[in-house]
Each structure stands twice: as structure tokens, then as C-alpha cells.
Amino acid sequence: MTTTDIEQDLTRQQDTFREGLEANDWLLPTLGDGVTGLGPQAEDVVQGIASAARGIAARLSPEAGTRRLRFPPVNGTRLLERTDYVASFPQLLGTIAAFEGDNKAHRQLLATYEEQGDWSAQLTPAGHALVPAVCHPLYAYLEGSRVDGTVFELVGECYRHEPSPDPMRFVTFRMFEAVRIGTPAEAAEHREKWLAAGTGLLTNLGLEVQADTANDPFFGRAGKLLSAGQREAQLKFEILTEVYPGHPTAIASANLHEDHFGEAFDLRTADGAVAHSACFGFGLERVALALAAKHGFDVAAWPASVRQELGLS
Amino acid sequence: MTTTDIEQDLTRQQDTFREGLEANDWLLPTLGDGVTGLGPQAEDVVQGIASAARGIAARLSPEAGTRRLRFPPVNGTRLLERTDYVASFPQLLGTIAAFEGDNKAHRQLLATYEEQGDWSAQLTPAGHALVPAVCHPLYAYLEGSRVDGTVFELVGECYRHEPSPDPMRFVTFRMFEAVRIGTPAEAAEHREKWLAAGTGLLTNLGLEVQADTANDPFFGRAGKLLSAGQREAQLKFEILTEVYPGHPTAIASANLHEDHFGEAFDLRTADGAVAHSACFGFGLERVALALAAKHGFDVAAWPASVRQELGLS
């Protein structure tokens, strides 16, 4: 097949999968490009995966313990600066604009709307932004504190501005993350243990997966160098599965941040050294959809072992 | 006390409560004004309330059944137009801005950021907006369909741009909603049954509550008339509790929309008439905080009956 043939074939597979997901109430259309709701079965499976992940977190809990925290999908715009997100991934971020005008400004806004113009261009920055990764609010929360190798367990919603016809790519999606902040050895150990345990869970769920080095989509020309460096240093691993034969999709990732966040948020270990961090994350909707691709749209008919692993029977 | 004395006293009570919530890991500061994370106990209580609410939904399920759907915190900006939100509550909405420039535009963005300017003002509307009420995405999803009195059970995240030092007022918060769309009688029956059951649950949780007619915060001068009309027609009820003695706060609400959403989204009953709708919602974080105010910050020490109602023992 030529490159064009391969691309057309992939697009056809994506369209067929999306149509199946929508026809079987797994995905619910919204008015937002690339934004989708979930039907009852998909949501049950998402909750089941999160629950199985909590089981791993309990099993792997280190001596310093595991803490379950929860951050909302919105944070300060300043978080995007502090994590370097605006420098590294501007193409994916989303900030929030609000209306702070009076009656007269509101009449203008409504006039623009009546003329079918883009009234949202008349709004002003609210100081809030969408959270692009579930662990970012954590570092800001811990700013300036001593860390001891505790694992933080987080489930939250991410926004990334990359609307796509591929149903596996969500603009807004949930991640389960297990984050450890401590010594370089603790961070490295965390990444390794979770990469193995995460691969194990996905395999038990009947998925054919493989882990591979990867890179984040750093922006622009300078970003190409950062991507190559990240890949060479093996800082990022993804767990991939072939929802579309021949085209692997990442459904989980394991990242070593070295001292990136420790430096940015002044996180230090007991000896005063800058802390290292590592995180492991499941893309909850992606894992759920990969399971639907593998086992079909009727969860009641899934293998008993899979249902049991998800706490569904 | 004079009005100023009363206001100062309320501010003091809010500050004391917020300090207690933060000192006891119930609320976690973020970089966003009015945005807060939740610690382990608060999150357990939130999940417990949602679970108790699902229990009510199962008990009250009508003949047409109950469907559990899930919509993300983001939707199309167009949803704010279609629900009349931009006309009625512009002061509360949030739309999303994204970066769609090239390398050069990114350098400009970063230069603004280096100079500590507001780089987010250089972004462009993304076509996405935050969802202000959990039931709004549902009407858009059902657009143009026949409805039969099914109840829809939703848990989701809302954004309302009203940062406040009062810890009971969240910029971003979760709601459990039970929504019924059908005949005027079905909608009215739903509102009545849930108002009683919701009041019952909150009372069983040890809260002193009372239901009262209320109005939404319609914007501007014209909004005053709409508010008065809504109150007079008894379309909105709130369940209130006094976290701050003498100052009731709403922790749940029950709304009759008449044909507002049925008309806007062409929802019709079997006989072709425009459907009516009603929703009941618990503000999950607000109920959790009201429970902390009542029973203290140590959930393990709460009355056994309360823990049992929340599935915590």
C-alpha cells in the first residue's frame, strides 16, 4: 500500500470504530468539536479501570504511604507558566475567558451573538486555565515543602486542544495517575514498578500491549530537539495497543521527570536535595475504548475474568 | 448588630471555616482564584453522597427507567447560546481560548510572558466552553428526539466564574443531577418526589435543612424581572442549611424548567407536544462541607448512622 492508501485505511478504521461506539451508546455526541460524553457501559468500565488502578496503588504502596487527593479540571493560568507548559506545548493548552462587563457591554455581546458573530472574542482572561495533566496541580499544592517518597493517587480531567476524528483522541478525558516525589532512586523505582504493574493489568484485561520509549509533542522547531533528547534519555515510556491493526495507540504512560518539577516548585527531600518525580497514568477513556474494540460493545458478554478484574461481576 | 457588623461577622465565620478546612486537609489550595482541591476525607464524603444519591435514583426509578450518562466539563460554546446562558448569566460563564499560531506567534507569546504580561489575551476562541450546569449537555445530546419520562442520572463538573472567599462557593464543583423529561405531569412529579427524598437524605445525614423558593442570579436590570417571575411561579426550590448561623446556604436545588429546554432543543413527548423537564441536584462539595461543619473534620468520628448512609462503614 502507498502512504496515502495507509492513511485512508486508518481513517476508514477510525470512522467505523466511532460509528460503532456511537451506535452502541458508548460515545455520546456533544456540541464541542472532539468532545464526547459516555454512555452507561463505557462509564461503568471507566470506573472499573480506576478501581483496578487503586488496587495496584494499594498493593505497591511504599513505606511512606499513599495519599488520595483530588484536583478539579480548572486551575490558575499561572500553573501553565510554572510547569513550562506554555513554552513547551502551547498548541494544546486552553485558558478561560469570562465576561466582566456591565449592562451596556452585555447588550454589545448579545448583538454580536444575534449577528452570529463570535461573541466569545469580547471576553477577557479570567485567570483560570484548563489542567492539561492530572499531576500538575499536585506540584503547585506541594510547593516549597519537604517530600518523603509518598505516592499520590489522583483521578482527574485533562483538556488538550487537539480535536480529532479519531475516537481514541479526546479533547477532554480522565486520567488515573500515581505520582511519586522523593529521591532519584524512589522516582526511578516507582516508574519501573508501575510500568510492570500497569502492563500486567492491561494484559489481564485481555489487551495485547507493549511498552516503548516515547516523547511528548513539544512545539515547533526547538521542540524537535527536546523530543529527541527525551526519547534518547528514555524519560517517557508509553504502553501501546493496536485498536487499529498496524497503528499502535498509547493507552498509558510512565514518565520520569528527573528534577523538572522539583526545581520549578522547590520540592526537596530530607537531605535538602531537589526532589525527583515520576508518574504513571492510565488514559481511562482510552483503555475503556481499547477494551470495547477487543471484547465488543456488550460488557455483559465480556470474559468473566475481565469483568471480575473491573469489579463488574 | 448593624448591617456592617453582620457582614463582618459573616466574613469572620467564612474565614474561620476555610482555615479549618485547609488546616485539616479538607480543602487544598491551588493557583486559581476560588478553585480548590479536596483531601482524602472530603473526597470520600463526596463519593459517599453521590452513591447515596444513586440509591435514591434507583428507589424512585419510574416505569420508563433510569439512564446513567456522563458528560465532560467542556462542551461547545454553542451550548451557552442554545440554553440562553449567554443571555441570562453572562457573568458566570467561561469560554476556552487556545493558541493556534506558528513559531513566530509563539515567540511573541513567550515574550509577553517573560515581560509578565497577560499572554492569554493573545489566544483565540477555541469553540469550547465550560459547562455551567450538569444537565445542559443532556438536552443537546437528546436534541430532536422523542422523550418518554425516562430519568437521567448525571454526575459532572460545573464552572461558574464567581471567585469568593466563602469556602462554600466553588468556581468549579461537582453536581449530582437527576433529570426527567416528559409530560408536564411527569416533570412536576419528579421535582416533588426528589425534593422530598433529597430533603430526607440530608436530614438523615444530620443536617438541619429547609426547602424554600428561590431564583437564579439572572444578569442585569432585565434579570431582576426574570428573577421575580421565577420566584413567583415557584419554578426553583433550594434546600438550605446554616453552615454560618443566621446565613442559610443552598446545598441542593429542585427546578421546574417548564418547556424551556424542550422548546430550545425540540424535545417532544409521544403525542408530539413540547416536553417539559425538571431536575434535582446536590452540590456535592457543598453537602460535604456542610457535613464537616456539622460533624467535624474527622470522618472516622462521625455518627455511625451518617457513616453508614454514606457507605463509609
XYZ file of C-alpha atoms in Angstrom:
626
model
C 0.000 0.000 0.000
C 1.172 3.572 -0.641
C 1.337 6.087 2.209
C -1.959 7.600 1.035
C -3.599 4.171 0.964
C -2.405 3.508 4.514
C -3.740 6.859 5.711
C -7.084 6.342 4.006
C -7.326 2.880 5.507
C -6.618 4.246 9.008
C -9.242 6.970 8.573
C -11.760 4.317 7.498
C -10.964 2.208 10.565
C -11.366 5.243 12.832
C -14.698 6.157 11.224
C -16.011 2.591 11.534
C -14.963 2.392 15.184
C -16.517 5.774 16.016
C -19.771 4.835 14.283
C -19.903 1.589 16.286
C -19.205 3.412 19.551
C -21.958 5.939 18.851
C -24.487 3.386 17.599
C -23.949 1.339 20.772
C -24.237 4.275 23.180
C -20.580 4.147 24.169
C -19.902 7.675 22.935
C -22.469 10.479 23.079
C -22.087 13.417 20.692
C -21.843 16.943 22.140
C -21.787 20.425 20.578
C -17.992 20.590 21.136
C -15.550 19.546 18.412
C -13.701 16.414 19.629
C -15.679 16.396 22.910
C -17.800 13.375 23.716
C -19.970 12.040 26.528
C -20.016 8.436 27.698
C -22.938 6.035 27.865
C -23.690 3.764 30.852
C -21.485 0.821 29.822
C -18.475 2.984 28.939
C -18.760 4.830 32.247
C -19.013 1.564 34.214
C -15.834 0.362 32.512
C -14.028 3.669 33.225
C -14.954 3.358 36.896
C -13.820 -0.272 36.865
C -10.395 0.615 35.447
C -9.948 3.398 38.024
C -10.878 0.953 40.749
C -8.405 -1.688 39.498
C -5.720 1.022 39.371
C -6.482 1.930 43.001
C -5.967 -1.746 43.778
C -2.468 -1.597 42.269
C -1.737 1.577 44.236
C -2.711 -0.189 47.469
C -0.543 -3.191 46.593
C 2.509 -1.110 45.641
C 2.147 1.407 48.463
C 5.624 2.322 49.744
C 6.617 2.673 53.378
C 5.878 6.400 53.279
C 2.303 5.578 52.251
C -0.181 6.590 49.567
C -2.403 9.692 49.654
C -5.523 10.088 47.546
C -6.065 13.727 46.543
C -8.455 15.322 44.094
C -7.981 18.436 41.971
C -10.616 19.962 39.696
C -10.198 20.351 35.897
C -9.505 24.079 36.297
C -6.535 25.803 37.920
C -4.782 29.174 37.733
C -3.396 30.227 34.330
C -0.150 30.641 36.200
C 0.109 26.846 36.511
C 0.735 26.680 32.738
C 3.676 29.040 33.201
C 5.120 27.335 36.254
C 5.152 23.880 34.599
C 6.641 25.314 31.358
C 3.510 24.166 29.518
C 3.042 27.482 27.704
C 6.632 27.247 26.478
C 6.605 23.559 25.534
C 3.021 22.714 24.496
C 1.235 25.974 23.581
C -0.740 24.166 20.847
C -2.524 22.011 23.460
C -3.382 24.469 26.230
C -6.710 26.090 26.997
C -7.274 29.212 29.091
C -10.624 30.516 30.294
C -12.224 33.794 29.288
C -15.031 35.432 31.241
C -17.449 38.332 30.893
C -16.796 41.147 33.304
C -18.751 43.949 31.660
C -21.846 45.972 32.527
C -25.341 46.122 31.013
C -24.065 48.066 28.005
C -21.248 45.592 27.302
C -23.762 42.771 27.624
C -26.010 44.396 25.003
C -23.000 44.522 22.651
C -22.214 40.877 23.380
C -25.781 39.861 22.586
C -25.797 41.969 19.415
C -22.702 40.106 18.200
C -24.407 36.838 19.040
C -27.620 37.840 17.203
C -25.488 38.641 14.120
C -23.939 35.175 14.529
C -20.559 36.734 15.258
C -18.062 35.272 17.726
C -19.135 36.964 20.952
C -16.566 34.977 22.947
C -13.814 37.128 21.376
C -15.222 40.015 23.506
C -14.478 38.241 26.779
C -11.434 38.822 28.983
C -8.947 36.342 30.506
C -10.363 35.007 33.793
C -7.016 34.000 35.304
C -8.129 30.362 35.060
C -6.950 27.630 32.699
C -7.788 24.017 31.996
C -5.477 21.435 33.565
C -3.535 19.537 30.859
C -2.106 16.781 33.100
C -3.555 15.442 36.330
C -0.298 15.678 38.290
C 0.421 19.382 37.602
C -1.875 20.802 40.339
C -0.147 18.487 42.821
C 3.285 20.069 42.414
C 1.832 23.540 42.919
C -0.056 22.345 46.009
C 3.158 20.917 47.489
C 5.269 23.970 46.588
C 8.137 24.637 48.978
C 7.584 21.514 51.060
C 9.768 18.574 52.048
C 8.826 15.339 50.305
C 9.438 11.812 51.562
C 8.630 9.392 48.758
C 4.883 9.286 49.432
C 2.814 8.189 46.433
C -0.073 10.472 45.419
C -3.083 8.860 43.804
C -5.079 11.186 41.549
C -8.036 10.909 39.211
C -8.868 14.000 37.225
C -9.929 15.538 33.975
C -7.477 16.907 31.374
C -8.028 19.281 28.467
C -5.850 19.216 25.375
C -6.813 21.287 22.373
C -6.407 18.696 19.626
C -9.857 17.891 18.176
C -9.620 14.795 16.003
C -11.945 12.438 14.099
C -10.127 9.550 15.831
C -12.420 8.462 18.691
C -9.317 7.427 20.693
C -8.217 11.092 20.853
C -10.342 13.035 23.347
C -10.131 16.811 23.847
C -11.215 16.265 27.433
C -10.535 12.975 29.192
C -9.819 11.431 32.571
C -6.517 10.070 33.792
C -5.694 7.949 36.793
C -2.215 8.905 37.957
C 0.135 7.546 40.597
C 2.872 10.106 41.288
C 5.898 9.684 43.495
C 8.124 12.540 44.609
C 11.319 11.803 46.514
C 14.890 10.762 45.853
C 16.060 9.901 42.320
C 16.040 6.222 43.312
C 12.467 6.403 44.648
C 11.236 8.072 41.469
C 13.004 5.539 39.243
C 11.731 2.611 41.284
C 8.150 3.966 41.099
C 8.269 4.282 37.338
C 9.633 0.773 36.921
C 7.179 -0.928 39.296
C 4.151 0.806 37.810
C 5.232 0.174 34.228
C 5.285 -3.537 35.066
C 2.052 -3.495 37.118
C 0.210 -1.350 34.576
C 1.265 -3.627 31.726
C 0.139 -6.562 33.856
C -3.342 -5.122 34.450
C -3.862 -4.309 30.777
C -2.733 -7.817 29.818
C -5.110 -9.350 32.380
C -7.867 -7.307 30.761
C -7.185 -9.174 27.545
C -5.307 -6.450 25.672
C -2.183 -7.112 23.632
C 0.152 -4.347 24.729
C 3.775 -3.383 24.556
C 5.816 -0.697 26.293
C 8.058 1.542 24.223
C 10.080 4.730 24.662
C 8.215 7.816 23.513
C 8.311 11.597 23.535
C 5.865 14.362 24.302
C 4.703 16.575 21.387
C 6.962 19.558 22.143
C 6.030 22.563 19.985
C 7.877 23.936 16.984
C 11.411 23.636 15.644
C 13.168 23.825 19.025
C 10.671 21.216 20.248
C 12.108 18.633 17.842
C 15.394 18.699 19.756
C 13.616 18.385 23.118
C 11.616 15.424 21.793
C 14.753 13.660 20.561
C 16.528 14.275 23.885
C 13.559 12.959 25.898
C 13.421 9.825 23.790
C 17.172 9.249 23.953
C 17.235 9.613 27.746
C 14.302 7.156 27.951
C 12.368 9.543 30.203
C 8.979 8.633 28.742
C 7.500 5.184 28.122
C 4.098 4.529 26.659
C 2.017 1.361 26.793
C 0.613 0.845 23.322
C -2.115 -1.328 21.865
C -3.374 -1.736 18.319
C -7.005 -0.656 18.301
C -6.353 -0.110 14.582
C -4.200 -3.000 13.288
C -0.734 -1.764 12.379
C -1.289 1.600 14.136
C -0.469 1.462 17.855
C -2.212 3.923 20.229
C -0.861 4.856 23.669
C -3.296 3.976 26.479
C -0.948 4.542 29.439
C 2.358 6.242 30.072
C 5.176 6.205 32.593
C 7.337 9.282 32.958
C 10.484 10.200 34.779
C 10.607 13.983 35.256
C 14.035 13.998 36.915
C 14.194 17.303 38.851
C 11.948 19.275 36.443
C 9.037 19.756 38.843
C 11.195 19.593 41.973
C 13.157 22.571 40.659
C 10.116 24.515 39.432
C 8.222 24.133 42.720
C 11.090 23.940 45.216
C 10.366 20.402 46.365
C 13.191 18.947 48.453
C 13.987 15.650 50.113
C 15.012 15.327 53.775
C 18.675 15.954 52.925
C 17.799 19.248 51.220
C 18.387 17.987 47.672
C 15.960 18.907 44.892
C 13.376 16.120 44.642
C 12.861 13.938 41.603
C 9.446 12.809 40.469
C 7.845 10.122 38.339
C 4.275 9.421 37.339
C 2.322 6.584 35.824
C -1.013 7.286 34.188
C -3.844 5.338 32.604
C -5.894 7.188 29.990
C -9.218 5.946 31.380
C -11.384 6.547 28.303
C -8.676 5.170 26.004
C -8.350 1.941 27.986
C -12.155 1.602 28.027
C -12.388 2.051 24.247
C -9.496 -0.368 23.642
C -11.463 -2.925 25.674
C -14.579 -2.302 23.564
C -12.501 -2.786 20.414
C -11.207 -6.068 21.819
C -14.259 -7.538 23.553
C -17.185 -5.832 21.815
C -19.786 -3.266 22.889
C -21.795 -5.562 25.178
C -19.980 -5.562 28.524
C -22.256 -8.310 29.899
C -20.754 -10.656 27.277
C -17.104 -9.880 28.134
C -14.945 -12.722 29.513
C -15.697 -13.388 33.186
C -12.050 -12.780 34.171
C -12.136 -9.320 32.584
C -15.429 -8.426 34.257
C -14.042 -9.598 37.571
C -10.832 -7.560 37.174
C -13.065 -4.490 36.621
C -15.291 -5.299 39.599
C -18.296 -5.702 37.278
C -19.403 -9.123 38.490
C -25.905 44.485 65.151
C -25.720 46.907 62.229
C -25.592 45.641 58.639
C -21.822 46.205 58.601
C -21.437 44.249 61.838
C -23.447 41.374 60.373
C -21.342 41.359 57.206
C -18.086 41.457 59.148
C -19.303 38.651 61.354
C -20.183 36.532 58.318
C -16.768 37.189 56.755
C -15.120 36.121 60.009
C -17.157 32.911 60.102
C -16.224 32.147 56.478
C -12.530 32.784 57.179
C -12.556 30.576 60.273
C -14.313 27.769 58.409
C -11.916 27.999 55.431
C -8.888 27.971 57.730
C -10.210 24.865 59.488
C -10.907 23.131 56.182
C -7.391 23.876 54.924
C -5.652 23.001 58.203
C -7.440 19.637 58.227
C -6.678 18.765 54.595
C -10.286 19.084 53.515
C -9.518 21.861 51.026
C -6.239 22.072 49.085
C -5.141 25.477 47.751
C -4.489 25.834 44.007
C -3.095 28.641 41.849
C -6.640 29.505 40.697
C -8.710 32.155 42.458
C -11.679 30.417 44.116
C -10.511 26.986 42.884
C -9.712 24.308 45.426
C -8.690 20.650 45.547
C -10.085 18.123 48.010
C -8.210 15.993 50.521
C -8.850 12.268 51.084
C -11.666 12.601 53.646
C -13.545 15.265 51.689
C -13.318 13.177 48.517
C -14.553 10.058 50.321
C -17.557 12.034 51.573
C -18.260 13.435 48.078
C -18.232 9.897 46.670
C -20.468 8.753 49.520
C -23.055 11.455 48.819
C -23.054 10.620 45.099
C -23.544 6.975 45.970
C -26.436 7.729 48.339
C -27.996 9.872 45.597
C -27.725 6.966 43.160
C -29.558 4.907 45.764
C -32.438 7.398 45.718
C -32.451 7.326 41.910
C -32.762 3.523 41.956
C -35.588 3.704 44.503
C -37.539 6.403 42.641
C -36.921 4.977 39.163
C -40.093 5.449 37.070
C -41.611 2.862 34.756
C -39.642 4.280 31.814
C -36.410 3.598 33.713
C -33.278 5.494 34.699
C -30.220 6.005 32.465
C -26.787 6.937 33.808
C -24.894 9.135 31.353
C -21.679 11.089 31.720
C -20.671 14.344 30.059
C -17.274 16.046 30.435
C -16.798 19.550 31.931
C -16.277 21.028 28.461
C -18.761 21.380 25.617
C -19.227 23.559 22.528
C -19.501 27.327 23.093
C -22.734 26.997 21.170
C -24.273 25.209 24.161
C -24.176 28.521 26.082
C -26.203 30.116 23.285
C -28.699 27.299 22.907
C -29.532 27.219 26.637
C -29.814 31.056 26.771
C -26.946 31.085 29.288
C -25.058 33.858 27.488
C -28.203 35.989 27.594
C -29.220 35.197 31.174
C -25.981 34.526 33.123
C -23.069 36.089 31.182
C -21.315 36.974 34.464
C -20.901 33.270 35.309
C -19.834 31.693 32.022
C -16.367 30.634 30.907
C -15.238 30.020 27.335
C -11.942 28.457 26.285
C -9.185 30.180 24.342
C -6.412 28.288 22.538
C -3.156 29.034 20.742
C -3.307 28.417 17.028
C -0.240 30.367 15.883
C 3.107 29.454 14.355
C 6.691 29.642 15.671
C 6.726 33.430 15.314
C 3.464 33.898 17.187
C 4.766 31.587 19.880
C 7.893 33.747 20.296
C 5.608 36.773 20.770
C 3.545 34.866 23.299
C 6.640 33.918 25.268
C 7.993 37.488 25.103
C 4.745 38.741 26.666
C 5.073 36.088 29.330
C 8.735 36.996 30.048
C 7.618 40.622 30.499
C 4.957 39.316 32.910
C 2.212 40.494 30.557
C -1.047 38.606 30.057
C -0.127 36.241 27.214
C -3.530 34.579 27.408
C -5.050 37.710 25.827
C -3.218 36.689 22.606
C -5.137 33.424 22.306
C -8.175 32.832 20.106
C -11.594 31.320 20.943
C -11.378 27.510 20.707
C -15.097 26.920 20.138
C -15.230 25.217 23.531
C -16.752 26.428 26.802
C -17.050 25.199 30.357
C -20.338 23.543 31.279
C -22.232 25.652 33.868
C -24.893 23.055 34.778
C -24.632 19.296 34.563
C -27.947 18.828 32.746
C -27.247 21.217 29.836
C -25.201 18.750 27.713
C -28.046 16.242 28.065
C -30.612 18.408 26.282
C -28.213 18.979 23.377
C -27.487 15.247 23.200
C -31.209 14.454 23.041
C -31.986 17.207 20.513
C -34.863 16.425 18.172
C -35.799 13.166 19.868
C -38.988 11.804 21.427
C -38.839 11.581 25.203
C -40.830 9.214 27.413
C -40.329 10.287 31.012
C -37.032 8.423 31.491
C -34.897 9.808 34.349
C -31.287 10.678 33.505
C -28.712 10.357 36.262
C -25.660 12.580 35.812
C -22.567 13.446 37.809
C -20.390 16.164 36.366
C -18.257 19.210 36.914
C -19.572 22.777 36.592
C -17.708 26.070 36.161
C -19.136 29.366 37.345
C -16.979 32.460 37.299
C -17.683 33.793 40.788
C -14.462 33.522 42.859
C -15.277 34.114 46.517
C -13.547 33.941 49.903
C -16.522 31.872 51.106
C -15.338 28.229 51.036
C -18.922 27.150 50.306
C -18.766 28.918 46.914
C -16.642 26.943 44.436
C -15.676 28.214 40.981
C -15.546 24.594 39.847
C -17.612 21.930 41.592
C -19.444 18.686 41.052
C -23.183 18.146 40.942
C -25.248 15.000 41.054
C -28.366 15.576 38.982
C -31.495 13.564 38.345
C -33.307 14.967 35.313
C -36.673 13.933 33.961
C -38.003 14.947 30.573
C -41.554 14.092 29.608
C -45.076 15.376 30.117
C -45.738 18.382 32.378
C -47.140 15.960 34.986
C -44.046 13.733 34.864
C -41.736 16.723 35.290
C -43.763 18.101 38.199
C -43.953 14.696 39.887
C -40.178 14.262 39.546
C -39.421 17.605 41.142
C -41.796 16.901 44.038
C -40.555 13.366 44.751
C -36.882 14.357 44.636
C -37.398 17.454 46.764
C -38.845 15.187 49.458
C -36.238 12.411 49.025
C -33.318 14.854 48.851
C -34.513 16.641 51.994
C -34.837 13.227 53.611
C -31.282 12.186 52.784
C -29.802 15.465 54.048
C -31.830 15.152 57.252
C -30.640 11.546 57.729
C -27.094 12.870 57.354
C -27.726 15.012 60.421
C -28.194 18.368 58.694
C -30.894 20.823 59.661
C -32.351 21.849 56.332
C -35.340 23.613 54.897
C -36.671 23.969 51.387
C -37.596 27.398 50.094
C -38.493 29.047 46.797
C -35.534 30.728 45.133
C -34.365 32.347 41.930
C -31.343 32.070 39.682
C -28.965 35.082 39.517
C -30.220 36.474 36.188
C -27.944 39.260 34.926
C -28.607 42.981 34.919
C -31.682 45.138 35.171
C -33.904 42.957 32.961
C -32.721 39.987 35.032
C -34.419 41.399 38.123
C -37.790 40.899 36.462
C -36.933 37.364 35.385
C -35.808 36.534 38.944
C -39.029 37.860 40.400
C -41.105 35.913 37.866
C -39.213 32.675 38.549
C -39.716 33.078 42.284
C -43.394 33.930 41.956
C -44.077 30.921 39.723
C -42.216 28.721 42.263
C -40.091 27.209 39.497
C -36.979 26.924 41.667
C -36.636 25.485 45.165
C -33.425 25.320 47.119
C -32.596 23.170 50.135
C -30.789 25.402 52.588
C -28.692 24.797 55.669
C -26.985 27.187 58.050
C -23.258 26.477 57.854
C -22.966 30.050 59.126
C -25.645 30.627 61.806
C -28.256 33.051 60.530
C -26.976 32.826 56.930
C -28.514 29.904 55.015
C -26.559 28.400 52.101
C -28.149 26.331 49.321
C -26.761 22.792 49.116
C -29.301 21.315 46.703
C -31.926 22.596 44.296
C -35.022 21.393 42.519
C -36.082 23.108 39.326
C -39.036 23.004 37.023
C -37.974 24.265 33.574
C -41.464 24.013 32.066
C -40.910 23.841 28.270
C -37.706 25.968 28.255
C -35.321 23.186 27.209
C -37.975 21.188 25.353
C -38.561 24.221 23.134
C -34.863 25.073 22.697
C -33.877 21.513 21.735
C -37.092 20.285 20.079
C -37.814 17.573 22.620
C -41.302 16.122 22.259
C -43.455 13.578 24.035
C -45.235 10.696 22.266
C -48.236 12.901 21.443
C -45.989 15.459 19.693
C -46.274 18.094 22.436
C -43.187 20.033 23.524
C -41.667 18.189 26.503
C -41.347 19.637 29.981
C -38.317 18.977 32.172
C -37.318 19.102 35.813
C -34.059 18.453 37.596
C -32.902 17.876 41.124
C -29.268 18.447 42.010
C -26.996 18.022 45.000
C -23.964 20.329 45.140
C -21.592 17.539 46.151
C -18.799 19.670 47.621
C -21.294 21.928 49.395
C -23.057 18.992 51.063
C -19.665 17.544 52.070
C -18.571 20.838 53.638
C -21.901 21.274 55.404
C -21.342 17.820 56.925
C -17.847 18.835 58.061
C -19.305 21.970 59.663
C -21.866 19.805 61.458
C -19.872 16.711 62.439
C -16.271 17.930 62.432
C -13.229 17.271 60.235
C -12.590 13.699 61.410
C -14.911 11.478 59.380
C -13.994 8.393 61.446
C -15.634 10.102 64.445
C -18.906 10.915 62.652
C -22.124 9.266 63.927
C -22.376 5.645 62.788
C -25.716 6.271 61.066
C -24.189 9.060 58.968
C -21.180 6.940 58.011
C -23.500 4.118 57.055
C -25.711 6.374 54.910
C -22.522 7.407 53.045
C -21.311 3.814 52.663
C -18.218 4.596 54.756
C -18.571 1.765 57.240
